Backbone as JSON, one array per atom type, in Angstrom:
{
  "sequence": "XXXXXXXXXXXXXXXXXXXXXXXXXXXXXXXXXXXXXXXXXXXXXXXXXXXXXXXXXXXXXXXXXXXXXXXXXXXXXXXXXXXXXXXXXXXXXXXXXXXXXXXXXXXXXXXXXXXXXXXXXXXXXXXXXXXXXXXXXXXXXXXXXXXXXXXXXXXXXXXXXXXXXXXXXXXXXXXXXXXXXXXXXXXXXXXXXXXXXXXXXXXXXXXXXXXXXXXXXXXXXXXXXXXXXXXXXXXXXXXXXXXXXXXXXXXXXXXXX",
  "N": [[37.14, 119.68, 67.6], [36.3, 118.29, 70.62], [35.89, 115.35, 72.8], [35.05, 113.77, 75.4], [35.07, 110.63, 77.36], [33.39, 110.81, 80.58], [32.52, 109.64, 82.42], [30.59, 106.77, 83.43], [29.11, 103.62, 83.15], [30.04, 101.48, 86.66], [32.2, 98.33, 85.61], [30.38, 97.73, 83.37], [29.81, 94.9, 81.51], [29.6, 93.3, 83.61], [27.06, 94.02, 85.24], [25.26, 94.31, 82.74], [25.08, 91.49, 82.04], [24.68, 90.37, 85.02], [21.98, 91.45, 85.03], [20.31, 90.41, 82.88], [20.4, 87.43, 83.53], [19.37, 87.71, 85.9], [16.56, 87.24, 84.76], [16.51, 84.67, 84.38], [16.72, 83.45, 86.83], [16.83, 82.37, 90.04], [18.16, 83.63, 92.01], [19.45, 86.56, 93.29], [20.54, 89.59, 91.76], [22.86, 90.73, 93.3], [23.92, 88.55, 94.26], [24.55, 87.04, 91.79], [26.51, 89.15, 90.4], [28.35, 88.96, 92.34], [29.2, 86.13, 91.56], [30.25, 86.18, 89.25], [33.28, 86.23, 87.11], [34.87, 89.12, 85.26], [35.77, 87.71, 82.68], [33.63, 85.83, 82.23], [31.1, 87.1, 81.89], [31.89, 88.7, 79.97], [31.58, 86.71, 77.92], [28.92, 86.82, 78.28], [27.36, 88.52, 77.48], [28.49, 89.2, 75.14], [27.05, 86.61, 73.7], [24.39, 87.58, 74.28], [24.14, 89.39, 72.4], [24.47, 87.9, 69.97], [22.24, 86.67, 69.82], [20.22, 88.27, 70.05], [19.41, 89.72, 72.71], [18.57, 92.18, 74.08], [17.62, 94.37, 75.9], [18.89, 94.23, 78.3], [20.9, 95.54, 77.67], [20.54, 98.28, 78.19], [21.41, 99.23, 81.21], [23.74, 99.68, 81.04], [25.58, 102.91, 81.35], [26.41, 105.77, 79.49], [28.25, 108.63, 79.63], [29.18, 111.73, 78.33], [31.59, 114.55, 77.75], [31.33, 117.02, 75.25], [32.79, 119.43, 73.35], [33.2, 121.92, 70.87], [31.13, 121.61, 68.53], [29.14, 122.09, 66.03], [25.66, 124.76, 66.45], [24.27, 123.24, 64.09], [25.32, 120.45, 64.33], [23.89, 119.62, 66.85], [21.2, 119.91, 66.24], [20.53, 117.83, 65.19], [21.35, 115.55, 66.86], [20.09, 115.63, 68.82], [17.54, 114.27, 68.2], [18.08, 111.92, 68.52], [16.25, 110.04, 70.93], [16.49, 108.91, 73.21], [18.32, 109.25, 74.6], [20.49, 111.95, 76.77], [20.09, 115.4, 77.26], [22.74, 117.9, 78.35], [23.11, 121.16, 77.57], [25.22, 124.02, 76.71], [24.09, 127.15, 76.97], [22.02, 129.79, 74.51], [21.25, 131.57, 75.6], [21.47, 132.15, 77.99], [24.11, 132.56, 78.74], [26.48, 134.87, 77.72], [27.63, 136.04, 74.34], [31.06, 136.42, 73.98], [33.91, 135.29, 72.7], [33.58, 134.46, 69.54], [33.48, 131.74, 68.2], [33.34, 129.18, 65.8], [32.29, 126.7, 63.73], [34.34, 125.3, 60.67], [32.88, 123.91, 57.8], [34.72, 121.17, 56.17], [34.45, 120.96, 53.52], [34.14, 123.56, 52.46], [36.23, 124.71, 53.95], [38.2, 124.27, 52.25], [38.39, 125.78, 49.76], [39.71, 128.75, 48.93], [37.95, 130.63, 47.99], [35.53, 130.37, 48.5], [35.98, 130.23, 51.4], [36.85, 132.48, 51.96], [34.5, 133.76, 51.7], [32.7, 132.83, 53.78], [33.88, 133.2, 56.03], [34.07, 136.25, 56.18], [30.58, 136.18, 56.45], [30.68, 134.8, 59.18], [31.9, 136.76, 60.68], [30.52, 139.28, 59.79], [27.8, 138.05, 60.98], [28.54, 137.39, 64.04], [29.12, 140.54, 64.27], [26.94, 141.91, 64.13], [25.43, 140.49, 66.03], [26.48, 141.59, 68.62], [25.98, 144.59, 68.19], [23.0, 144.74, 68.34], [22.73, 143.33, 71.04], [23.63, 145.4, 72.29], [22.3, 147.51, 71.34], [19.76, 146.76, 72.56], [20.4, 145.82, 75.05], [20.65, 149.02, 75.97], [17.99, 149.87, 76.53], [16.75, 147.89, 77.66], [17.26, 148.42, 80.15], [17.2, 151.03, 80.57], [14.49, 150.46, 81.08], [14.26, 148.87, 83.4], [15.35, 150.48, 85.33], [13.42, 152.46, 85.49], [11.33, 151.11, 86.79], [12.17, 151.13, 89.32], [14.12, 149.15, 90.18], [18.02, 148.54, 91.29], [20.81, 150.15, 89.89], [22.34, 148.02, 89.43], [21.68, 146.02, 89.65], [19.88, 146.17, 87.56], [21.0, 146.52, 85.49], [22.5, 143.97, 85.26], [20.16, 142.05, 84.69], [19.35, 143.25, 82.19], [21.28, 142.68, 80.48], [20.95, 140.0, 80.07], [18.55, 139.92, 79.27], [18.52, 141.13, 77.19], [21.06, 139.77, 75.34], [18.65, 137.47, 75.03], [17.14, 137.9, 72.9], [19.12, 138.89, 70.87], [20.72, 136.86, 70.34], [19.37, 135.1, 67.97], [20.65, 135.81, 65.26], [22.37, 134.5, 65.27], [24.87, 131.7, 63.98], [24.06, 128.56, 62.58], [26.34, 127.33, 62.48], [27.78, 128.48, 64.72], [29.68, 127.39, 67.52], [29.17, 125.22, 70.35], [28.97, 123.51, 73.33], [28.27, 120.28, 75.39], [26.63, 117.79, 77.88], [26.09, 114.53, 77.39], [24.61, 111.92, 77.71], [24.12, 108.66, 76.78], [22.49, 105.04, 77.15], [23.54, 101.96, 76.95], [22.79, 100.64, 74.44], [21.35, 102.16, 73.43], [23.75, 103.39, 72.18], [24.83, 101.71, 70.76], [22.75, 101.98, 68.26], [22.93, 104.35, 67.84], [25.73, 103.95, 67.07], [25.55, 102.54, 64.28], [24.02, 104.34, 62.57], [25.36, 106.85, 62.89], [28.02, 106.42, 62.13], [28.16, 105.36, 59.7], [29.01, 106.09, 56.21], [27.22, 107.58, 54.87], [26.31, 109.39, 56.76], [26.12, 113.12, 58.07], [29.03, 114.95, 57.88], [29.95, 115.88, 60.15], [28.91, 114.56, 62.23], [29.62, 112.67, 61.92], [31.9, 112.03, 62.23], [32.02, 112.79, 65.45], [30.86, 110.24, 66.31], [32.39, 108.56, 65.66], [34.86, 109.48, 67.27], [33.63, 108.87, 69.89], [32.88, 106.42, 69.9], [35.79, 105.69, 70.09], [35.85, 106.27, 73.02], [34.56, 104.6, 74.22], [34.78, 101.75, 73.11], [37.24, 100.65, 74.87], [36.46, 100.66, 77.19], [34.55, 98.36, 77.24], [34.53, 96.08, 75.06], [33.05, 93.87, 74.68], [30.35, 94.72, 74.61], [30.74, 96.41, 72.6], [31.66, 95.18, 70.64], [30.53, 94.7, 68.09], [29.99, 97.4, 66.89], [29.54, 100.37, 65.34], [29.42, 101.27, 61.74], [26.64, 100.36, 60.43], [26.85, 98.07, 58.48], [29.27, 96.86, 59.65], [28.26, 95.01, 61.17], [26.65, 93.62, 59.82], [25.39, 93.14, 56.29], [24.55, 95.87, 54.18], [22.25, 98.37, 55.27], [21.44, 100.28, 53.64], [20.4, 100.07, 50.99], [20.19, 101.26, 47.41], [20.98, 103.82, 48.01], [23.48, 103.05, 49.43], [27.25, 103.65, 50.13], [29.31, 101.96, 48.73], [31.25, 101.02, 49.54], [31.85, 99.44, 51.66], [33.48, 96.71, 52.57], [36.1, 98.15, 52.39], [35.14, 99.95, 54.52], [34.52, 98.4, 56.66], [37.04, 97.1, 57.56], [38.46, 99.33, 57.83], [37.1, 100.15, 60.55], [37.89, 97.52, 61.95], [40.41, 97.8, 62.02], [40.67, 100.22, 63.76], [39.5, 99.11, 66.22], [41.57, 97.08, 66.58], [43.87, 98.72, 67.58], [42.92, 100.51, 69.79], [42.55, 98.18, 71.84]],
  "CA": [[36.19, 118.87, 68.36], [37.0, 117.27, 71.86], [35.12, 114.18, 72.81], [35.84, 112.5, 76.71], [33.66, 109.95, 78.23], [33.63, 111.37, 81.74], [31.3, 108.66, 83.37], [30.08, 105.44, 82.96], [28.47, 102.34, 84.77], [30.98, 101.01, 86.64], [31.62, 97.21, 85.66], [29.35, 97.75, 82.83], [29.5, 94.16, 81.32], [28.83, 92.5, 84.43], [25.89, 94.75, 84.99], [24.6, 93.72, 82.05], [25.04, 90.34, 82.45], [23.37, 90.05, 85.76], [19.96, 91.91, 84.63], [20.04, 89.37, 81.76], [20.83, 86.62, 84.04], [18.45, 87.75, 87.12], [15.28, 87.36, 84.1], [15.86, 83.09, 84.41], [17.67, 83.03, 87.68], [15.91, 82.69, 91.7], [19.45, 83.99, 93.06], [19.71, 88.15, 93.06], [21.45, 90.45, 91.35], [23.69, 90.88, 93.63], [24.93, 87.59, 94.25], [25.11, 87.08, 90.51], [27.54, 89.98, 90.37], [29.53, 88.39, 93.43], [29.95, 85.2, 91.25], [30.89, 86.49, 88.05], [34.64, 87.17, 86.4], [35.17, 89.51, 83.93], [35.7, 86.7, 81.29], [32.16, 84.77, 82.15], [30.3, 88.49, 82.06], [31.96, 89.05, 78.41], [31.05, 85.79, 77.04], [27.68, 86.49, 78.44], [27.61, 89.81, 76.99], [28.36, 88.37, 73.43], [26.12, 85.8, 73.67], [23.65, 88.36, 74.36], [24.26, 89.91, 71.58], [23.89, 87.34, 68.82], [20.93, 86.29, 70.2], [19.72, 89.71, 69.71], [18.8, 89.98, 74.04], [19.29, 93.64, 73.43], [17.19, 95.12, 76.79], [19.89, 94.36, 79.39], [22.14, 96.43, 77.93], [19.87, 99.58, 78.74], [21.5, 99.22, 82.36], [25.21, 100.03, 80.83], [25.38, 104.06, 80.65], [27.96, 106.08, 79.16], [28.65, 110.21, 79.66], [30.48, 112.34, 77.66], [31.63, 115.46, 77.44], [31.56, 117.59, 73.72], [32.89, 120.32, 72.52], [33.67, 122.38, 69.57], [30.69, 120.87, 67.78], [28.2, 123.19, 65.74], [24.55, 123.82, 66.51], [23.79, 122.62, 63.46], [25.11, 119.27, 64.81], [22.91, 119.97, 68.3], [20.06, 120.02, 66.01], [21.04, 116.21, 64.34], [21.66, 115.18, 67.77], [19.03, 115.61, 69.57], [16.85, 113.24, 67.29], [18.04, 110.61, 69.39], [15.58, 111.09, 71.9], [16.47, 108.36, 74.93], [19.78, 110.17, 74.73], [19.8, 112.94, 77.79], [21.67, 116.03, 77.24], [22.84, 119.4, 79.24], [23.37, 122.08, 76.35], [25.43, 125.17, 76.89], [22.4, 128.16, 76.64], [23.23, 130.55, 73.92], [20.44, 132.26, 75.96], [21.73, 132.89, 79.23], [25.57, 132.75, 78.0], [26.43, 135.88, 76.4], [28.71, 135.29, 73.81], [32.52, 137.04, 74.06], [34.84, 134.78, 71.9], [32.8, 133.42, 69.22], [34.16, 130.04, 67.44], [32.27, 128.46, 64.43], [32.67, 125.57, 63.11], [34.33, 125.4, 59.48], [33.05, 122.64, 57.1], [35.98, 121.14, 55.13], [34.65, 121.59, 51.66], [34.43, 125.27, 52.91], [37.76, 125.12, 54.28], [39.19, 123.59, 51.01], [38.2, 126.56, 48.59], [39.95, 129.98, 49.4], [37.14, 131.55, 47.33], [34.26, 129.98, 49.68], [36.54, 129.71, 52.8], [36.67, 134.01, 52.43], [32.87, 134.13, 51.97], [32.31, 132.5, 54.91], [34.61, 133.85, 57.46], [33.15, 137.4, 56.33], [30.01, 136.19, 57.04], [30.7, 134.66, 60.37], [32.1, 137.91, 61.28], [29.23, 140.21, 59.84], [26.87, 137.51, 62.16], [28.84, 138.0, 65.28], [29.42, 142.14, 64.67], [25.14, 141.98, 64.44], [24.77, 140.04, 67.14], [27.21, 142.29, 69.53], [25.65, 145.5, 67.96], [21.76, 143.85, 68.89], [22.51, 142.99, 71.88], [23.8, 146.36, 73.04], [20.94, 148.62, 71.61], [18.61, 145.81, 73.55], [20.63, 145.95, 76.23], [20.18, 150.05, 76.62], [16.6, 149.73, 76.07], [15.97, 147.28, 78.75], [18.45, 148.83, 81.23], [16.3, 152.1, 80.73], [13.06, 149.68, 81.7], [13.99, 148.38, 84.59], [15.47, 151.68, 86.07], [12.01, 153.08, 86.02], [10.19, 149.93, 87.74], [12.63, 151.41, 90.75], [15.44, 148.16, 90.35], [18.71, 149.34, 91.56], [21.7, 149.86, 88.58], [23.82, 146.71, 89.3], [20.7, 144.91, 89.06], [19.31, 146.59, 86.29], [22.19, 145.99, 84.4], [22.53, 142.0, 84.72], [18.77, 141.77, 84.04], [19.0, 144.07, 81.18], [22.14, 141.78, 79.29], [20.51, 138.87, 79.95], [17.1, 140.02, 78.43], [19.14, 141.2, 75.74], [21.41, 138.24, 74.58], [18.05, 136.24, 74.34], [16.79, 138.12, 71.06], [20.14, 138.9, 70.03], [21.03, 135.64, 69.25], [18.53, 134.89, 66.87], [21.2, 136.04, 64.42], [23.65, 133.38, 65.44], [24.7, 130.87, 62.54], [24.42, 127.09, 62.9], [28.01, 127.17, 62.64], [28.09, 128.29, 66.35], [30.21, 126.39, 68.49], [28.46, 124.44, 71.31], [29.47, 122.43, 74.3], [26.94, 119.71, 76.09], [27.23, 116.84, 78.51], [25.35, 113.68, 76.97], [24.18, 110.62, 78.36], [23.26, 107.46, 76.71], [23.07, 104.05, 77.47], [24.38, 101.38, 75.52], [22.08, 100.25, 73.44], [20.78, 103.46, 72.29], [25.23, 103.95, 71.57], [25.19, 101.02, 69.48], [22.02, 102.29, 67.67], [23.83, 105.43, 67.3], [26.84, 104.09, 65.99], [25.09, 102.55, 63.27], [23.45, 105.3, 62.27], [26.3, 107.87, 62.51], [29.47, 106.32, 61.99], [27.98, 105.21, 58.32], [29.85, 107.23, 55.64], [26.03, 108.14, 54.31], [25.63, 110.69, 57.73], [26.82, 114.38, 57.76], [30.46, 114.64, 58.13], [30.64, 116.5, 61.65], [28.23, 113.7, 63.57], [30.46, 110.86, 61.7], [33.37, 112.48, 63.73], [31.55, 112.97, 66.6], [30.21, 109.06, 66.39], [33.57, 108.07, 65.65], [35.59, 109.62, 68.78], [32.78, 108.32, 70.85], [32.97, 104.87, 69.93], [36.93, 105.44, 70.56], [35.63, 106.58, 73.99], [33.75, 103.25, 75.23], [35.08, 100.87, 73.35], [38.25, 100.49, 75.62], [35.71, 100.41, 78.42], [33.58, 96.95, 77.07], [35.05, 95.62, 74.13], [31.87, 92.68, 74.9], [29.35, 95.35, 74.36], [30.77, 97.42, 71.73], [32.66, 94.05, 69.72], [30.64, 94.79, 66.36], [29.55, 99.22, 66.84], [30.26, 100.95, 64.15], [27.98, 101.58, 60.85], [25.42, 98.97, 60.22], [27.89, 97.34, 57.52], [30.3, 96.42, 60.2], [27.52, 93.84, 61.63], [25.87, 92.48, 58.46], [24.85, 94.11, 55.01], [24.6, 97.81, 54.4], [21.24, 98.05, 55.12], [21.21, 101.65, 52.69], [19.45, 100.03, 49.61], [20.31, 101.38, 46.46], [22.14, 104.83, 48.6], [24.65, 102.62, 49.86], [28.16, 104.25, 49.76], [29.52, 101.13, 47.83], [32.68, 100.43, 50.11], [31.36, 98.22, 52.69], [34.35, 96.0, 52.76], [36.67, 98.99, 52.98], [34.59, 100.69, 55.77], [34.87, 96.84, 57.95], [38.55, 97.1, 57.48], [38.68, 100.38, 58.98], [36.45, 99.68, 61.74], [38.56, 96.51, 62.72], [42.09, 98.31, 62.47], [40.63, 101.01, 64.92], [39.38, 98.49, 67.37], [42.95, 96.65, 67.07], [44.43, 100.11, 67.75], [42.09, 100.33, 71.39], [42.46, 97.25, 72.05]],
  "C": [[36.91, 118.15, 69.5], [35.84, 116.67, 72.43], [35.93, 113.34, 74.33], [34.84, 111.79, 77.21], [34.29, 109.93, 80.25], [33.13, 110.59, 83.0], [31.31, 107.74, 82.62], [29.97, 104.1, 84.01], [29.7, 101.57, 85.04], [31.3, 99.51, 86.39], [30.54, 97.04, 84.47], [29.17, 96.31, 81.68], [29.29, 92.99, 82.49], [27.7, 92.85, 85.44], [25.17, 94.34, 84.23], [24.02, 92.08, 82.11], [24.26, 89.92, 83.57], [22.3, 90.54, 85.55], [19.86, 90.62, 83.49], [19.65, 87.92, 82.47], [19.56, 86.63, 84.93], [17.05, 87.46, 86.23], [14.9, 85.74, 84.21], [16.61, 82.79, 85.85], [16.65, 83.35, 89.38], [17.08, 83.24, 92.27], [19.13, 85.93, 92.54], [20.42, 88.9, 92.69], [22.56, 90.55, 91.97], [24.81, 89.6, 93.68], [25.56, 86.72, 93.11], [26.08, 87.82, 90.31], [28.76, 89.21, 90.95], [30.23, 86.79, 92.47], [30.27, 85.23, 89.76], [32.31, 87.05, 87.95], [34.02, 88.41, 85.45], [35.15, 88.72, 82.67], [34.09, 85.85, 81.31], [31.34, 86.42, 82.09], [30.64, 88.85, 80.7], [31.67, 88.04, 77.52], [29.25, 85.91, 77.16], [26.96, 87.6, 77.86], [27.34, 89.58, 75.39], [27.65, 87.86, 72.92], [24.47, 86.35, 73.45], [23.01, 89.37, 72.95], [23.99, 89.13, 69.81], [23.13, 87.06, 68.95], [19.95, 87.28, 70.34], [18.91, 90.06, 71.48], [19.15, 91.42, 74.34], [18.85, 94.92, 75.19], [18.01, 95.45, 77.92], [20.82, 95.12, 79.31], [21.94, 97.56, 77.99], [20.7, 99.62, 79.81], [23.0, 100.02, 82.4], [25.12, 101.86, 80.51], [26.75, 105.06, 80.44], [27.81, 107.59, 79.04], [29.93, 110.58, 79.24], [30.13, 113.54, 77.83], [31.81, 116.39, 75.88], [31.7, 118.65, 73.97], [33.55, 120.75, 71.22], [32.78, 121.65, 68.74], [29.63, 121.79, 67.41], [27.07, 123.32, 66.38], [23.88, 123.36, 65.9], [23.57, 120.9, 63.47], [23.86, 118.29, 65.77], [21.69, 119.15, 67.67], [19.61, 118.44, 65.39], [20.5, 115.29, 65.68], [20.8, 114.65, 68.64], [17.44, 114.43, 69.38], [16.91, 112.46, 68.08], [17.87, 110.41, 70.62], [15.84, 110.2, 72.93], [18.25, 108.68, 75.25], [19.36, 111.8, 76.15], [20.99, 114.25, 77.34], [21.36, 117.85, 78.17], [23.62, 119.98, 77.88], [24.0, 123.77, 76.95], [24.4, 126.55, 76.01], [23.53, 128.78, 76.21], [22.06, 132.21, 75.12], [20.92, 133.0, 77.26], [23.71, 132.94, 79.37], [25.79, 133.7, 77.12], [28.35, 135.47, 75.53], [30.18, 136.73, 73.69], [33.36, 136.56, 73.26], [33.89, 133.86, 71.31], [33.73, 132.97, 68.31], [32.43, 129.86, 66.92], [33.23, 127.3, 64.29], [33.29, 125.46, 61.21], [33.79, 124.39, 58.99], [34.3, 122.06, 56.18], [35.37, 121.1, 54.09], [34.4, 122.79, 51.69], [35.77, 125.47, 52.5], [39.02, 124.83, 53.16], [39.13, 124.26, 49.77], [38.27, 127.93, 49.05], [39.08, 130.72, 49.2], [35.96, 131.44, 48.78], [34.72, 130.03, 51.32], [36.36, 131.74, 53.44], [35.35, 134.56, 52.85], [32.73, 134.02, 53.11], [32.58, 132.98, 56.36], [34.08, 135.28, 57.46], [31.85, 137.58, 56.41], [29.37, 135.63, 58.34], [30.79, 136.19, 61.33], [31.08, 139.0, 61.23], [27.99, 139.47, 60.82], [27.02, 138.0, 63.91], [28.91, 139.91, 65.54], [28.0, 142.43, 65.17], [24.59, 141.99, 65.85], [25.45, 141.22, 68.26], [26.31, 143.96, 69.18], [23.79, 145.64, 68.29], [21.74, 144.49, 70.11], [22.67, 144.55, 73.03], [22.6, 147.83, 72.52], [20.11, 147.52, 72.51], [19.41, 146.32, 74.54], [20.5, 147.69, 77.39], [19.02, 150.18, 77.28], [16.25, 149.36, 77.7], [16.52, 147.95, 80.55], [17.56, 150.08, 81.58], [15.08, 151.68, 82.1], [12.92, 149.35, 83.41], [14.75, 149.4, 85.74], [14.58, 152.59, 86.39], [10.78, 152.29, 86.73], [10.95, 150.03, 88.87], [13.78, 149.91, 91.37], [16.75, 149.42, 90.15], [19.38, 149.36, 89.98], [22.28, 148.64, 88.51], [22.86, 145.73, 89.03], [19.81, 144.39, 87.96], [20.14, 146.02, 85.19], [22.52, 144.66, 83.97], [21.61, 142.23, 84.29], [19.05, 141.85, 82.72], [20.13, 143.36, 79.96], [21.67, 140.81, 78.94], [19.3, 138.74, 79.23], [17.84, 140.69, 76.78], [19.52, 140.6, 74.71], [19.92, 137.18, 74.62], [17.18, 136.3, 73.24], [17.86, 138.3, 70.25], [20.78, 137.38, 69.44], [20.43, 134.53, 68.73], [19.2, 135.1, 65.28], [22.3, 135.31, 64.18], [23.39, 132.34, 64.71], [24.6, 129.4, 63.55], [25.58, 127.07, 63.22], [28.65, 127.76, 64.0], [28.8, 127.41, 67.16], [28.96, 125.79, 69.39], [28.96, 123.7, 71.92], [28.14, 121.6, 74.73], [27.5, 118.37, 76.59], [26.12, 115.73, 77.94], [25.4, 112.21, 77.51], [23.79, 109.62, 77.38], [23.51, 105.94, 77.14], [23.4, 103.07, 76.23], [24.06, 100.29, 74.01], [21.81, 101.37, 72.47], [22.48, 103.78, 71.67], [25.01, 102.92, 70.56], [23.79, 101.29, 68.42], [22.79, 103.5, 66.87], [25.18, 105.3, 65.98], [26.29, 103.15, 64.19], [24.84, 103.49, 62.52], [24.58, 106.13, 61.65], [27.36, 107.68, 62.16], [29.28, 105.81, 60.57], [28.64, 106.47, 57.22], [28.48, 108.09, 55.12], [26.15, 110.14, 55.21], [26.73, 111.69, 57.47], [28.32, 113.93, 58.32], [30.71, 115.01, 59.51], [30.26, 115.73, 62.68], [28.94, 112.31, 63.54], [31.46, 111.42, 62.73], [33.34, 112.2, 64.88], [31.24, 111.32, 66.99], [31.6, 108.07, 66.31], [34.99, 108.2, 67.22], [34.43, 109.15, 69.93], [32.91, 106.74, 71.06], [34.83, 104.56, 70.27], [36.91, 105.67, 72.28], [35.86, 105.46, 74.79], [34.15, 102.16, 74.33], [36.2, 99.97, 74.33], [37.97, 100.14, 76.83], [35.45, 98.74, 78.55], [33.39, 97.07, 76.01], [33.78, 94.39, 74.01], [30.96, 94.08, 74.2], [29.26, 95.95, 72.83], [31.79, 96.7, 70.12], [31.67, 94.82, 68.3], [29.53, 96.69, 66.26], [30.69, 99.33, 66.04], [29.14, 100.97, 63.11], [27.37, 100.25, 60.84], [26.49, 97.62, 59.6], [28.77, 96.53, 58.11], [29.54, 95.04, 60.88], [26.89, 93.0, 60.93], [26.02, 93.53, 57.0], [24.91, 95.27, 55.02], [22.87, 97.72, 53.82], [20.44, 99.53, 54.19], [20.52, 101.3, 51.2], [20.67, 100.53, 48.5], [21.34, 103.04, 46.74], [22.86, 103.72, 49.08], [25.88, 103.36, 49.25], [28.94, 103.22, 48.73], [30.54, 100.49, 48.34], [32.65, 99.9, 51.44], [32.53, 97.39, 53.36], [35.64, 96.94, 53.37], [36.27, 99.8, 54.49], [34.65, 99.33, 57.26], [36.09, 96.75, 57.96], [39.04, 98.29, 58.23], [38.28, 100.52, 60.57], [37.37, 98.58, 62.46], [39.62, 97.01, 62.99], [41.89, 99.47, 63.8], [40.09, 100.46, 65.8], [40.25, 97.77, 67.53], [43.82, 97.56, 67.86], [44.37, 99.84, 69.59], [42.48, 99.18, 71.58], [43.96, 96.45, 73.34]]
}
């Protein structure tokens, strides 16, 4: 898995801070900006934050790049719908070097680790063996509607790979560029960085929050699972190590820091 945050608002706690600010203030955004530090923009930030003023920090937005992440993940992912994302098509991407994703309790049982890899490989032989009867087929088609060969021929892969991989596993690789801002991140990292969620989106929720916290340490002071800000709000599923999981969380924001 590789995880970079490639973008992001520049200034993004004194951004925040002035939209918060401009809601009781007759002066303008801008000249709020002009008279803010860094240190009065992170106290105001904070402040913001115990006081639960949660809308201003819509304004903060953060882009990343992913890959090596299944599309079983994709399919997790996507849930979190004021999140924006660009998805590498398996549709108009034909696939040449396919990568899966292993799970580690797969990868931790030679017996299950063999299964699997022989049926990654019987998926991909399918899909390659598919795609090229389709691809005769259509190649035929559009040589009798009077398209030349060179043209026939793209067409005819491209109409190909988009039934052939219908046979492609979750365990597909996937790249995608994702957007959110920073409210919906600290929603997120609740959510995903909890030991409850699947193991490949905790990862993913985990190098993310190593992303942006380094950015705005104000914004992102208590991200991380729910637990790390109050209670474990999991009921009676709770994982049970609450105290351990806030201990980890703090040593990897000493780390950044």
């Amino acid at each position: 898995m590789k995880v970079k945050l490639i973008a992001h608002t520049v200034q993004p706690d004194k951004v925040v801070a002035a939209a918060a600010k401009l809601c009781y203030s007759h002066t303008g955004a801008m000249d709020l900006m002009d008279d803010m530090d860094e240190a009065k923009a992170e106290n105001f930030v904070e402040m913001l934050s115990k006081i639960g003023h949660e809308s201003p920090i819509e304004h903060a937005n953060f882009t990343f790049a992913v890959e090596g992440v299944s599309r079983s993940l994709l399919a997790q992912i996507t849930r979190h719908r004021l999140a924006s994302f660009s998805v590498q098509s398996q549709r108009y991407v034909k696939l040449k070097n396919f990568i899966y994703i292993t799970p580690p309790e797969i990868e931790s049982i030679p017996e299950a680790l063999a299964l699997y890899q022989k049926t990654m490989q019987n998926c991909v032989t399918s899909y390659q063996e598919l795609a090229e009867i389709l691809e005769k087929k259509h190649y035929a088609d559009f040589l009798k509607q009077g398209i030349s060969e060179q043209e026939a021929k793209r067409k005819a892969e491209k109409k190909a790979i988009e039934d052939a991989r219908f046979v492609l596993p979750n365990a597909s690789e996937t790249k995608m560029v994702m957007t959110m801002n920073a409210r919906e991140l600290r929603h997120f990292f609740k959510l995903r960085c909890c030991n409850r969620a699947q193991w490949e989106i905790r990862e993913l929720a985990k190098a993310m929050l190593k992303e942006v916290y380094p950015v705005s340490k104000a914004l992102f002071a208590n991200a991380g699972p729910a637990c790390c800000a109050g209670t474990c709000p999991e009921g009676k599923m709770t994982c049970g190590n609450c105290q351990a999981v806030r201990q980890e969380y703090a040593e990897l924001k000493a780390k950044l820091s």
